[in-house]
Amino acid sequence: EFLRRSTAPEVEAMRRELEASGVKQRDPEAYRRRRFELSVAGYFRDPRRAVGLTPFRVQAQAQHATWASLAGYGATLREKLRSLDVPGLILHGRRDPIPHAWAEELAAVLPRAQLVILEESGHVAYVEEPDRLFAEVRSFLRQHAGG
């Protein structure tokens, strides 16, 4: 899903526009930032919102090592999560390229979890739907304050 969104005609048009703009020669740092933004645009419900982001880099080797270190923990982790007796809040964007099934499974495993689907968001709800996201967090914290 991320790949499909990242290569959508709208995102490809933004890439072509950037390349034709001359920014690469005039302001290489701005060009680098914009290239980064376009590389993660598939995480957004609206790829035009992928602006003003702080570039980060995930080293493939580190990513692979992290996932490899988690191998075999699935069943054990689920059992440990089931034993938690604390409230939980899971927020998931309706248009997140990470499947909803993951958030739903997590909510089903955590005994006191509440799943909230943010209808106008992809993976980056704090950018696309900050008012709703923070309202949900504040509500959750008020509901569970002191206990």
Tab-separated table of N, CA and C in Angstrom:
chain	number	residue	atom	x	y	z
A	1	GLU	N	0.837	-1.200	0.000
A	1	GLU	CA	0.000	0.000	0.000
A	1	GLU	C	0.873	1.251	0.000
A	2	PHE	N	1.933	1.206	0.815
A	2	PHE	CA	2.848	2.357	0.847
A	2	PHE	C	3.469	2.579	-0.523
A	3	LEU	N	3.896	1.521	-1.177
A	3	LEU	CA	4.500	1.638	-2.503
A	3	LEU	C	3.488	2.205	-3.502
A	4	ARG	N	2.257	1.711	-3.460
A	4	ARG	CA	1.223	2.214	-4.370
A	4	ARG	C	1.018	3.709	-4.175
A	5	ARG	N	0.912	4.132	-2.932
A	5	ARG	CA	0.705	5.547	-2.652
A	5	ARG	C	1.920	6.387	-3.026
A	6	SER	N	3.097	5.843	-2.792
A	6	SER	CA	4.333	6.587	-3.070
A	6	SER	C	4.551	6.801	-4.553
A	7	THR	N	3.934	5.974	-5.374
A	7	THR	CA	4.084	6.101	-6.823
A	7	THR	C	2.786	6.573	-7.487
A	8	ALA	N	1.867	7.092	-6.681
A	8	ALA	CA	0.602	7.606	-7.223
A	8	ALA	C	0.884	8.780	-8.161
A	9	PRO	N	0.025	8.994	-9.156
A	9	PRO	CA	0.250	10.082	-10.110
A	9	PRO	C	0.471	11.449	-9.447
A	10	GLU	N	-0.247	11.732	-8.374
A	10	GLU	CA	-0.095	13.026	-7.693
A	10	GLU	C	1.317	13.184	-7.112
A	11	VAL	N	1.831	12.125	-6.503
A	11	VAL	CA	3.175	12.178	-5.919
A	11	VAL	C	4.224	12.242	-7.032
A	12	GLU	N	4.040	11.476	-8.071
A	12	GLU	CA	4.974	11.526	-9.197
A	12	GLU	C	4.984	12.925	-9.824
A	13	ALA	N	3.830	13.565	-9.909
A	13	ALA	CA	3.768	14.933	-10.447
A	13	ALA	C	4.539	15.897	-9.546
A	14	MET	N	4.448	15.721	-8.228
A	14	MET	CA	5.201	16.575	-7.307
A	14	MET	C	6.705	16.358	-7.474
A	15	ARG	N	7.099	15.116	-7.732
A	15	ARG	CA	8.525	14.836	-7.970
A	15	ARG	C	9.012	15.528	-9.248
A	16	ARG	N	8.208	15.409	-10.299
A	16	ARG	CA	8.589	16.062	-11.568
A	16	ARG	C	8.678	17.576	-11.396
A	17	GLU	N	7.726	18.135	-10.661
A	17	GLU	CA	7.722	19.575	-10.408
A	17	GLU	C	8.992	19.994	-9.656
A	18	LEU	N	9.382	19.226	-8.663
A	18	LEU	CA	10.597	19.530	-7.912
A	18	LEU	C	11.816	19.496	-8.831
A	19	GLU	N	11.910	18.447	-9.656
A	19	GLU	CA	13.076	18.318	-10.541
A	19	GLU	C	13.138	19.462	-11.548
A	20	ALA	N	11.990	19.943	-11.993
A	20	ALA	CA	11.951	21.016	-12.988
A	20	ALA	C	12.131	22.404	-12.358
A	21	SER	N	12.053	22.487	-11.039
A	21	SER	CA	12.059	23.793	-10.361
A	21	SER	C	13.417	24.472	-10.306
A	22	GLY	N	14.491	23.724	-10.447
A	22	GLY	CA	15.819	24.299	-10.320
A	22	GLY	C	16.290	24.445	-8.880
A	23	VAL	N	15.501	23.988	-7.930
A	23	VAL	CA	15.861	24.087	-6.517
A	23	VAL	C	17.135	23.308	-6.223
A	24	LYS	N	17.339	22.220	-6.935
A	24	LYS	CA	18.530	21.393	-6.698
A	24	LYS	C	19.808	22.214	-6.852
A	25	GLN	N	19.833	23.102	-7.833
A	25	GLN	CA	21.008	23.918	-8.069
A	25	GLN	C	21.031	25.159	-7.160
A	26	ARG	N	19.865	25.766	-6.938
A	26	ARG	CA	19.788	26.996	-6.148
A	26	ARG	C	19.940	26.765	-4.651
A	27	ASP	N	19.336	25.679	-4.165
A	27	ASP	CA	19.319	25.440	-2.716
A	27	ASP	C	19.356	23.929	-2.463
A	28	PRO	N	20.546	23.321	-2.534
A	28	PRO	CA	20.655	21.867	-2.393
A	28	PRO	C	20.049	21.323	-1.095
A	29	GLU	N	20.150	22.075	-0.014
A	29	GLU	CA	19.576	21.608	1.252
A	29	GLU	C	18.044	21.563	1.182
A	30	ALA	N	17.430	22.575	0.606
A	30	ALA	CA	15.970	22.582	0.434
A	30	ALA	C	15.543	21.438	-0.488
A	31	TYR	N	16.334	21.205	-1.512
A	31	TYR	CA	16.048	20.103	-2.430
A	31	TYR	C	16.089	18.764	-1.687
A	32	ARG	N	17.126	18.571	-0.864
A	32	ARG	CA	17.260	17.333	-0.097
A	32	ARG	C	16.062	17.143	0.842
A	33	ARG	N	15.646	18.213	1.527
A	33	ARG	CA	14.488	18.110	2.428
A	33	ARG	C	13.221	17.739	1.654
A	34	ARG	N	13.036	18.387	0.499
A	34	ARG	CA	11.819	18.116	-0.288
A	34	ARG	C	11.835	16.692	-0.835
A	35	ARG	N	12.998	16.210	-1.246
A	35	ARG	CA	13.098	14.815	-1.708
A	35	ARG	C	12.710	13.863	-0.575
A	36	PHE	N	13.167	14.166	0.637
A	36	PHE	CA	12.785	13.348	1.785
A	36	PHE	C	11.271	13.376	1.974
A	37	GLU	N	10.700	14.554	1.966
A	37	GLU	CA	9.251	14.680	2.161
A	37	GLU	C	8.486	13.846	1.139
A	38	LEU	N	8.932	13.897	-0.094
A	38	LEU	CA	8.267	13.112	-1.135
A	38	LEU	C	8.504	11.619	-0.955
A	39	SER	N	9.608	11.250	-0.316
A	39	SER	CA	9.875	9.820	-0.095
A	39	SER	C	8.946	9.230	0.965
A	40	VAL	N	8.392	10.059	1.834
A	40	VAL	CA	7.479	9.564	2.872
A	40	VAL	C	6.034	9.999	2.631
A	41	ALA	N	5.762	10.615	1.498
A	41	ALA	CA	4.416	11.118	1.200
A	41	ALA	C	3.363	10.012	1.235
A	42	GLY	N	3.753	8.774	0.960
A	42	GLY	CA	2.805	7.660	0.970
A	42	GLY	C	2.233	7.353	2.340
A	43	TYR	N	2.847	7.852	3.394
A	43	TYR	CA	2.312	7.654	4.740
A	43	TYR	C	1.157	8.598	5.053
A	44	PHE	N	0.994	9.631	4.234
A	44	PHE	CA	-0.030	10.640	4.483
A	44	PHE	C	-1.317	10.318	3.728
A	45	ARG	N	-2.447	10.639	4.349
A	45	ARG	CA	-3.731	10.543	3.657
A	45	ARG	C	-3.688	11.465	2.448
A	46	ASP	N	-3.203	12.681	2.668
A	46	ASP	CA	-3.065	13.670	1.605
A	46	ASP	C	-1.571	13.944	1.424
A	47	PRO	N	-0.948	13.459	0.365
A	47	PRO	CA	0.498	13.602	0.209
A	47	PRO	C	0.968	15.052	0.159
A	48	ARG	N	0.074	15.984	-0.126
A	48	ARG	CA	0.468	17.400	-0.132
A	48	ARG	C	0.790	17.902	1.273
A	49	ARG	N	0.381	17.136	2.308
A	49	ARG	CA	0.667	17.525	3.695
A	49	ARG	C	2.089	17.144	4.114
A	50	ALA	N	2.808	16.436	3.283
A	50	ALA	CA	4.173	16.001	3.613
A	50	ALA	C	5.143	17.150	3.348
A	51	VAL	N	5.041	18.180	4.155
A	51	VAL	CA	5.922	19.343	4.027
A	51	VAL	C	6.442	19.748	5.406
A	52	GLY	N	7.602	20.354	5.425
A	52	GLY	CA	8.159	20.842	6.673
A	52	GLY	C	8.608	19.742	7.618
A	53	LEU	N	8.899	18.575	7.085
A	53	LEU	CA	9.293	17.444	7.917
A	53	LEU	C	10.792	17.474	8.179
A	54	THR	N	11.181	16.935	9.296
A	54	THR	CA	12.596	16.806	9.631
A	54	THR	C	13.103	15.493	9.041
A	55	PRO	N	14.044	15.554	8.125
A	55	PRO	CA	14.540	14.305	7.528
A	55	PRO	C	15.167	13.374	8.559
A	56	PHE	N	14.928	12.111	8.375
A	56	PHE	CA	15.563	11.085	9.194
A	56	PHE	C	15.986	9.973	8.259
A	57	ARG	N	16.859	9.139	8.727
A	57	ARG	CA	17.350	8.047	7.896
A	57	ARG	C	17.299	6.766	8.706
A	58	VAL	N	16.727	5.753	8.124
A	58	VAL	CA	16.711	4.436	8.750
A	58	VAL	C	17.731	3.592	8.009
A	59	GLN	N	18.759	3.203	8.702
A	59	GLN	CA	19.763	2.349	8.093
A	59	GLN	C	19.164	0.962	7.891
A	60	ALA	N	19.258	0.442	6.688
A	60	ALA	CA	18.676	-0.869	6.387
A	60	ALA	C	19.227	-1.940	7.315
A	61	GLN	N	20.503	-1.884	7.616
A	61	GLN	CA	21.115	-2.890	8.480
A	61	GLN	C	20.527	-2.821	9.894
A	62	ALA	N	20.328	-1.613	10.416
A	62	ALA	CA	19.747	-1.453	11.754
A	62	ALA	C	18.290	-1.925	11.762
A	63	GLN	N	17.559	-1.587	10.708
A	63	GLN	CA	16.167	-2.019	10.622
A	63	GLN	C	16.089	-3.550	10.588
A	64	HIS	N	16.910	-4.164	9.785
A	64	HIS	CA	16.919	-5.622	9.690
A	64	HIS	C	17.280	-6.251	11.038
A	65	ALA	N	18.290	-5.706	11.700
A	65	ALA	CA	18.715	-6.244	12.997
A	65	ALA	C	17.597	-6.118	14.039
A	66	THR	N	16.874	-5.010	14.003
A	66	THR	CA	15.769	-4.815	14.954
A	66	THR	C	14.691	-5.864	14.738
A	67	TRP	N	14.249	-6.034	13.492
A	67	TRP	CA	13.199	-7.019	13.213
A	67	TRP	C	13.687	-8.432	13.520
A	68	ALA	N	14.936	-8.732	13.186
A	68	ALA	CA	15.489	-10.061	13.465
A	68	ALA	C	15.523	-10.330	14.967
A	69	SER	N	15.813	-9.305	15.757
A	69	SER	CA	15.878	-9.487	17.210
A	69	SER	C	14.510	-9.783	17.812
A	70	LEU	N	13.446	-9.431	17.088
A	70	LEU	CA	12.091	-9.665	17.592
A	70	LEU	C	11.522	-11.016	17.157
A	71	ALA	N	12.248	-11.735	16.310
A	71	ALA	CA	11.762	-13.025	15.805
A	71	ALA	C	11.484	-13.968	16.965
A	72	GLY	N	10.348	-14.621	16.891
A	72	GLY	CA	10.007	-15.608	17.909
A	72	GLY	C	9.307	-15.032	19.134
A	73	TYR	N	9.156	-13.714	19.202
A	73	TYR	CA	8.527	-13.114	20.369
A	73	TYR	C	7.011	-12.971	20.218
A	74	GLY	N	6.464	-13.255	19.048
A	74	GLY	CA	5.050	-13.025	18.795
A	74	GLY	C	4.120	-13.600	19.852
A	75	ALA	N	4.155	-14.902	20.044
A	75	ALA	CA	3.259	-15.550	21.005
A	75	ALA	C	3.574	-15.115	22.430
A	76	THR	N	4.849	-15.043	22.767
A	76	THR	CA	5.248	-14.630	24.111
A	76	THR	C	4.796	-13.199	24.389
A	77	LEU	N	4.996	-12.326	23.414
A	77	LEU	CA	4.602	-10.939	23.594
A	77	LEU	C	3.087	-10.825	23.763
A	78	ARG	N	2.336	-11.545	22.953
A	78	ARG	CA	0.869	-11.507	23.088
A	78	ARG	C	0.437	-11.923	24.487
A	79	GLU	N	1.033	-12.982	25.004
A	79	GLU	CA	0.682	-13.444	26.352
A	79	GLU	C	1.028	-12.396	27.400
A	80	LYS	N	2.163	-11.771	27.264
A	80	LYS	CA	2.549	-10.725	28.218
A	80	LYS	C	1.610	-9.531	28.117
A	81	LEU	N	1.232	-9.165	26.907
A	81	LEU	CA	0.300	-8.049	26.744
A	81	LEU	C	-1.056	-8.375	27.364
A	82	ARG	N	-1.527	-9.595	27.203
A	82	ARG	CA	-2.807	-10.004	27.789
A	82	ARG	C	-2.808	-9.858	29.312
A	83	SER	N	-1.631	-9.987	29.914
A	83	SER	CA	-1.560	-9.928	31.376
A	83	SER	C	-1.491	-8.500	31.919
A	84	LEU	N	-1.349	-7.522	31.047
A	84	LEU	CA	-1.283	-6.133	31.509
A	84	LEU	C	-2.635	-5.692	32.045
A	85	ASP	N	-2.606	-5.045	33.167
A	85	ASP	CA	-3.845	-4.535	33.757
A	85	ASP	C	-3.758	-3.019	33.860
A	86	VAL	N	-3.550	-2.397	32.710
A	86	VAL	CA	-3.461	-0.945	32.633
A	86	VAL	C	-4.288	-0.472	31.434
A	87	PRO	N	-4.834	0.722	31.523
A	87	PRO	CA	-5.563	1.249	30.374
A	87	PRO	C	-4.611	1.520	29.220
A	88	GLY	N	-5.108	1.373	28.027
A	88	GLY	CA	-4.295	1.645	26.844
A	88	GLY	C	-5.100	2.382	25.797
A	89	LEU	N	-4.438	3.211	25.044
A	89	LEU	CA	-5.066	3.954	23.960
A	89	LEU	C	-4.289	3.662	22.688
A	90	ILE	N	-4.984	3.169	21.691
A	90	ILE	CA	-4.374	2.880	20.394
A	90	ILE	C	-5.038	3.797	19.374
A	91	LEU	N	-4.249	4.634	18.765
A	91	LEU	CA	-4.740	5.556	17.750
A	91	LEU	C	-4.218	5.088	16.400
A	92	HIS	N	-5.105	5.011	15.414
A	92	HIS	CA	-4.693	4.512	14.100
A	92	HIS	C	-5.411	5.313	13.018
A	93	GLY	N	-4.649	5.802	12.053
A	93	GLY	CA	-5.242	6.547	10.944
A	93	GLY	C	-5.946	5.617	9.969
A	94	ARG	N	-7.138	5.982	9.579
A	94	ARG	CA	-7.922	5.177	8.634
A	94	ARG	C	-7.141	4.942	7.350
A	95	ARG	N	-6.355	5.923	6.915
A	95	ARG	CA	-5.609	5.817	5.655
A	95	ARG	C	-4.143	5.485	5.879
A	96	ASP	N	-3.810	4.884	7.017
A	96	ASP	CA	-2.438	4.467	7.307
A	96	ASP	C	-2.097	3.274	6.411
A	97	PRO	N	-0.924	3.289	5.743
A	97	PRO	CA	-0.572	2.129	4.930
A	97	PRO	C	-0.264	0.886	5.769
A	98	ILE	N	-0.033	1.069	7.062
A	98	ILE	CA	0.118	-0.089	7.949
A	98	ILE	C	-1.295	-0.612	8.205
A	99	PRO	N	-1.551	-1.874	7.949
A	99	PRO	CA	-2.922	-2.401	8.000
A	99	PRO	C	-3.614	-2.191	9.346
A	100	HIS	N	-4.917	-1.917	9.266
A	100	HIS	CA	-5.737	-1.750	10.470
A	100	HIS	C	-5.745	-3.014	11.319
A	101	ALA	N	-5.570	-4.133	10.666
A	101	ALA	CA	-5.607	-5.408	11.391
A	101	ALA	C	-4.592	-5.425	12.529
A	102	TRP	N	-3.452	-4.769	12.327
A	102	TRP	CA	-2.439	-4.722	13.368
A	102	TRP	C	-2.971	-3.996	14.599
A	103	ALA	N	-3.573	-2.838	14.400
A	103	ALA	CA	-4.120	-2.061	15.526
A	103	ALA	C	-5.275	-2.807	16.177
A	104	GLU	N	-6.102	-3.449	15.364
A	104	GLU	CA	-7.235	-4.204	15.904
A	104	GLU	C	-6.753	-5.396	16.720
A	105	GLU	N	-5.708	-6.068	16.241
A	105	GLU	CA	-5.162	-7.203	16.988
A	105	GLU	C	-4.584	-6.736	18.321
A	106	LEU	N	-3.862	-5.642	18.292
A	106	LEU	CA	-3.293	-5.102	19.522
A	106	LEU	C	-4.403	-4.734	20.515
A	107	ALA	N	-5.449	-4.102	20.031
A	107	ALA	CA	-6.574	-3.735	20.904
A	107	ALA	C	-7.258	-4.969	21.469
A	108	ALA	N	-7.334	-6.034	20.687
A	108	ALA	CA	-7.971	-7.265	21.162
A	108	ALA	C	-7.116	-7.976	22.212
A	109	VAL	N	-5.814	-7.847	22.110
A	109	VAL	CA	-4.901	-8.523	23.031
A	109	VAL	C	-4.799	-7.776	24.364
A	110	LEU	N	-4.777	-6.457	24.305
A	110	LEU	CA	-4.678	-5.666	25.537
A	110	LEU	C	-6.048	-5.609	26.207
A	111	PRO	N	-6.168	-6.121	27.419
A	111	PRO	CA	-7.482	-6.251	28.045
A	111	PRO	C	-8.212	-4.932	28.279
A	112	ARG	N	-7.499	-3.847	28.479
A	112	ARG	CA	-8.158	-2.573	28.777
A	112	ARG	C	-7.839	-1.505	27.742
A	113	ALA	N	-7.644	-1.935	26.503
A	113	ALA	CA	-7.284	-0.996	25.445
A	113	ALA	C	-8.515	-0.430	24.755
A	114	GLN	N	-8.363	0.780	24.331
A	114	GLN	CA	-9.394	1.467	23.558
A	114	GLN	C	-8.772	1.805	22.197
A	115	LEU	N	-9.409	1.390	21.116
A	115	LEU	CA	-8.932	1.679	19.765
A	115	LEU	C	-9.748	2.823	19.196
A	116	VAL	N	-9.053	3.849	18.717
A	116	VAL	CA	-9.700	4.986	18.077
A	116	VAL	C	-9.145	5.095	16.666
A	117	ILE	N	-10.045	5.081	15.705
A	117	ILE	CA	-9.655	5.255	14.307
A	117	ILE	C	-9.806	6.732	13.958
A	118	LEU	N	-8.724	7.315	13.491
A	118	LEU	CA	-8.730	8.717	13.084
A	118	LEU	C	-9.039	8.757	11.590
A	119	GLU	N	-10.219	9.212	11.271
A	119	GLU	CA	-10.763	9.098	9.913
A	119	GLU	C	-10.020	9.921	8.865
A	120	GLU	N	-9.424	11.026	9.248
A	120	GLU	CA	-8.801	11.921	8.278
A	120	GLU	C	-7.284	11.822	8.267
A	121	SER	N	-6.732	10.709	8.740
A	121	SER	CA	-5.290	10.575	8.869
A	121	SER	C	-4.757	9.345	8.165
A	122	GLY	N	-3.485	9.464	7.809
A	122	GLY	CA	-2.694	8.318	7.406
A	122	GLY	C	-1.877	7.898	8.613
A	123	HIS	N	-0.575	7.716	8.413
A	123	HIS	CA	0.320	7.283	9.489
A	123	HIS	C	0.784	8.460	10.347
A	124	VAL	N	0.525	9.669	9.895
A	124	VAL	CA	1.104	10.854	10.524
A	124	VAL	C	-0.007	11.749	11.084
A	125	ALA	N	-0.778	11.199	12.002
A	125	ALA	CA	-1.947	11.901	12.544
A	125	ALA	C	-1.589	13.206	13.233
A	126	TYR	N	-0.417	13.299	13.834
A	126	TYR	CA	-0.048	14.534	14.514
A	126	TYR	C	0.133	15.685	13.531
A	127	VAL	N	0.304	15.379	12.242
A	127	VAL	CA	0.376	16.409	11.210
A	127	VAL	C	-0.991	16.580	10.548
A	128	GLU	N	-1.641	15.479	10.220
A	128	GLU	CA	-2.866	15.544	9.430
A	128	GLU	C	-4.127	15.807	10.249
A	129	GLU	N	-4.148	15.375	11.479
A	129	GLU	CA	-5.356	15.510	12.291
A	129	GLU	C	-4.990	15.795	13.756
A	130	PRO	N	-4.152	16.824	13.975
A	130	PRO	CA	-3.648	17.042	15.341
A	130	PRO	C	-4.731	17.368	16.353
A	131	ASP	N	-5.726	18.143	15.981
A	131	ASP	CA	-6.767	18.497	16.956
A	131	ASP	C	-7.477	17.251	17.466
A	132	ARG	N	-7.864	16.380	16.563
A	132	ARG	CA	-8.560	15.148	16.965
A	132	ARG	C	-7.631	14.239	17.764
A	133	LEU	N	-6.397	14.065	17.296
A	133	LEU	CA	-5.450	13.198	17.981
A	133	LEU	C	-5.252	13.663	19.425
A	134	PHE	N	-4.938	14.940	19.613
A	134	PHE	CA	-4.660	15.423	20.961
A	134	PHE	C	-5.918	15.477	21.817
A	135	ALA	N	-7.086	15.682	21.212
A	135	ALA	CA	-8.338	15.617	21.976
A	135	ALA	C	-8.555	14.198	22.513
A	136	GLU	N	-8.265	13.203	21.696
A	136	GLU	CA	-8.392	11.806	22.141
A	136	GLU	C	-7.413	11.497	23.267
A	137	VAL	N	-6.181	11.984	23.140
A	137	VAL	CA	-5.174	11.743	24.179
A	137	VAL	C	-5.596	12.436	25.472
A	138	ARG	N	-6.022	13.705	25.382
A	138	ARG	CA	-6.460	14.426	26.593
A	138	ARG	C	-7.645	13.732	27.249
A	139	SER	N	-8.603	13.305	26.448
A	139	SER	CA	-9.767	12.610	26.987
A	139	SER	C	-9.366	11.321	27.700
A	140	PHE	N	-8.486	10.563	27.079
A	140	PHE	CA	-8.002	9.320	27.679
A	140	PHE	C	-7.301	9.595	29.005
A	141	LEU	N	-6.433	10.612	29.017
A	141	LEU	CA	-5.699	10.936	30.239
A	141	LEU	C	-6.641	11.420	31.341
A	142	ARG	N	-7.640	12.240	30.997
A	142	ARG	CA	-8.621	12.686	32.010
A	142	ARG	C	-9.388	11.500	32.573
A	143	GLN	N	-9.789	10.616	31.686
A	143	GLN	CA	-10.571	9.435	32.084
A	143	GLN	C	-9.794	8.533	33.031
A	144	HIS	N	-8.498	8.488	32.868
A	144	HIS	CA	-7.689	7.543	33.643
A	144	HIS	C	-6.753	8.227	34.641
A	145	ALA	N	-6.953	9.506	34.873
A	145	ALA	CA	-6.086	10.234	35.812
A	145	ALA	C	-6.224	9.658	37.218
A	146	GLY	N	-5.095	9.461	37.839
A	146	GLY	CA	-5.081	9.013	39.224
A	146	GLY	C	-5.420	7.550	39.424
A	147	GLY	N	-5.600	6.806	38.370
A	147	GLY	CA	-5.932	5.426	38.604
A	147	GLY	C	-5.391	4.564	37.566
